[in-house]
Short mmCIF file of C-alpha atoms in Angstrom, two decimals:
data_model
loop_
_atom_site.label_atom_id
_atom_site.label_comp_id
_atom_site.label_asym_id
_atom_site.label_seq_id
_atom_site.Cartn_x
_atom_site.Cartn_y
_atom_site.Cartn_z
CA MET U 1 0.00 0.00 0.00
CA GLY U 2 1.29 3.47 -0.86
CA ILE U 3 1.55 6.55 1.28
CA ARG U 4 -1.80 7.67 2.67
CA PRO U 5 -3.16 11.14 1.80
CA ARG U 6 -2.95 12.40 5.39
CA LYS U 7 0.75 11.55 5.66
CA ALA U 8 1.42 12.94 2.18
CA LYS U 9 -0.17 16.27 3.19
CA GLU U 10 1.83 16.33 6.42
CA LEU U 11 5.11 15.85 4.55
CA LEU U 12 4.24 18.34 1.83
CA LEU U 13 2.97 21.04 4.20
CA THR U 14 5.80 20.75 6.74
CA GLY U 15 8.70 19.96 4.42
CA ASP U 16 9.86 17.34 6.93
CA SER U 17 12.39 14.78 5.71
CA LEU U 18 12.19 11.05 6.13
CA ASP U 19 14.88 8.58 6.97
CA ALA U 20 15.19 5.41 4.90
CA ASP U 21 13.35 3.24 7.42
CA GLU U 22 10.28 5.50 7.49
CA ALA U 23 10.28 5.79 3.68
CA TYR U 24 10.31 1.97 3.56
CA ARG U 25 7.53 1.70 6.15
CA LEU U 26 5.39 4.13 4.12
CA GLY U 27 5.98 2.16 0.91
CA MET U 28 7.91 4.94 -0.79
CA VAL U 29 10.93 2.70 -1.39
CA SER U 30 11.08 -1.07 -1.82
CA LYS U 31 14.55 -1.72 -0.41
CA VAL U 32 16.78 -0.23 2.29
CA PHE U 33 20.45 -1.16 2.47
CA PRO U 34 23.02 -0.33 5.16
CA LEU U 35 25.24 2.58 4.11
CA ASP U 36 28.41 0.47 4.14
CA GLN U 37 26.76 -1.99 1.69
CA LEU U 38 24.74 0.52 -0.33
CA GLU U 39 26.73 0.44 -3.57
CA GLU U 40 27.26 -3.34 -3.54
CA LYS U 41 23.64 -4.20 -2.70
CA THR U 42 22.21 -1.62 -5.12
CA LEU U 43 24.29 -2.95 -8.02
CA GLU U 44 23.39 -6.53 -7.10
CA PHE U 45 19.70 -5.63 -7.08
CA ALA U 46 19.97 -3.75 -10.39
CA ARG U 47 21.79 -6.72 -11.99
CA ARG U 48 18.96 -9.05 -10.96
CA ILE U 49 16.49 -6.81 -12.77
CA ALA U 50 18.77 -6.30 -15.79
CA GLU U 51 19.20 -10.07 -16.23
CA ARG U 52 15.48 -10.58 -16.80
CA PRO U 53 14.21 -10.83 -20.37
CA THR U 54 13.64 -7.29 -21.65
CA MET U 55 10.24 -7.93 -23.21
CA ALA U 56 8.95 -9.64 -20.08
CA ALA U 57 10.14 -6.71 -17.96
CA LEU U 58 8.44 -4.22 -20.28
CA LEU U 59 5.17 -6.16 -20.18
CA ILE U 60 5.30 -6.43 -16.39
CA LYS U 61 5.93 -2.69 -16.02
CA ASP U 62 3.15 -1.89 -18.48
CA SER U 63 0.69 -4.15 -16.65
CA VAL U 64 1.49 -2.69 -13.24
CA ASN U 65 1.28 0.87 -14.60
CA ALA U 66 -2.06 0.11 -16.27
CA ALA U 67 -3.42 -1.25 -12.98
CA ALA U 68 -2.23 1.89 -11.16
CA ASP U 69 -3.85 4.07 -13.85
CA ALA U 70 -7.11 2.22 -13.37
CA MET U 71 -6.95 3.12 -9.66
CA GLY U 72 -6.76 6.85 -10.41
CA PHE U 73 -3.01 7.41 -10.76
CA THR U 74 -3.27 9.21 -14.09
CA GLU U 75 -5.96 11.55 -12.79
CA ALA U 76 -3.95 12.22 -9.64
CA LEU U 77 -0.87 13.01 -11.73
CA ARG U 78 -2.91 15.31 -13.98
CA HIS U 79 -4.27 17.11 -10.92
CA ALA U 80 -0.80 17.42 -9.36
CA PHE U 81 0.49 19.05 -12.55
CA HIS U 82 -2.50 21.42 -12.57
CA VAL U 83 -1.77 22.45 -8.98
CA HIS U 84 1.90 22.89 -9.92
CA GLU U 85 0.90 25.27 -12.74
CA LEU U 86 -1.39 27.23 -10.40
CA GLY U 87 1.46 27.54 -7.92
CA HIS U 88 3.71 29.03 -10.61
CA ALA U 89 0.99 31.46 -11.68
CA HIS U 90 0.41 32.57 -8.09
CA TRP U 91 4.14 32.98 -7.44
CA ALA U 92 4.52 35.11 -10.58
CA ALA U 93 1.55 37.30 -9.61
CA TYR U 94 2.85 37.68 -6.06
CA ASN U 95 6.36 38.64 -7.17
CA GLU U 96 5.07 41.09 -9.78
CA ASN U 97 2.82 42.69 -7.15
CA ARG U 98 -0.30 41.73 -9.11
CA TYR U 99 -3.39 40.42 -7.44
CA PRO U 100 -3.87 36.69 -7.90
CA VAL U 101 -6.91 35.67 -9.90
CA GLY U 102 -10.13 36.16 -7.96
CA LEU U 103 -9.05 38.91 -5.54
CA PRO U 104 -11.13 42.03 -6.26
CA PRO U 105 -9.28 45.37 -6.08
CA GLU U 106 -11.61 46.66 -3.33
CA VAL U 107 -10.52 43.90 -0.94
CA GLU U 108 -7.79 45.11 1.39
CA ASP U 109 -4.47 43.34 0.87
CA TRP U 110 -3.91 41.29 4.04
CA ARG U 111 -0.16 41.94 3.75
CA ASN U 112 -0.79 45.64 4.46
CA ALA U 113 -3.37 45.13 7.21
CA LYS U 114 -2.92 46.60 10.68
CA PRO U 115 -1.74 44.17 13.36
CA SER U 116 -4.57 42.21 14.92
CA LYS U 117 -5.60 42.99 18.44
CA ILE U 118 -7.14 40.79 21.08
CA ALA U 119 -10.89 41.26 21.46
CA ARG U 120 -11.91 42.52 24.88
CA ARG U 121 -15.37 43.07 26.32
CA ASP U 122 -14.52 46.50 27.70
CA GLU U 123 -13.23 47.84 24.35
CA PRO U 124 -15.17 48.32 21.12
#
């Protein structure tokens, strides 16, 4: 099972990093090797894959990808790219001091607002 949406949001919103063990536990990587054996074990693993018949490997990859697509992967990827484009558009508007789409000119820019003050019963 892949990473759950809640954990994905946590990682994306906080920018936290993961160690190899947590990435493995979350299903983000399929193997974890000790650092002192990393190169040896990685090459050994890659050789095992490379020794398989090419056509069989291509068909396996295609079948797994098709199954993932059927579960919404393609739509999720399309949406992620759309959000990526929106992020770039917003960043450009922000840096060029333009209002992002949908913010009417009569709405006060929150970046120029007065500091907030604690509401008290004895003050209006």
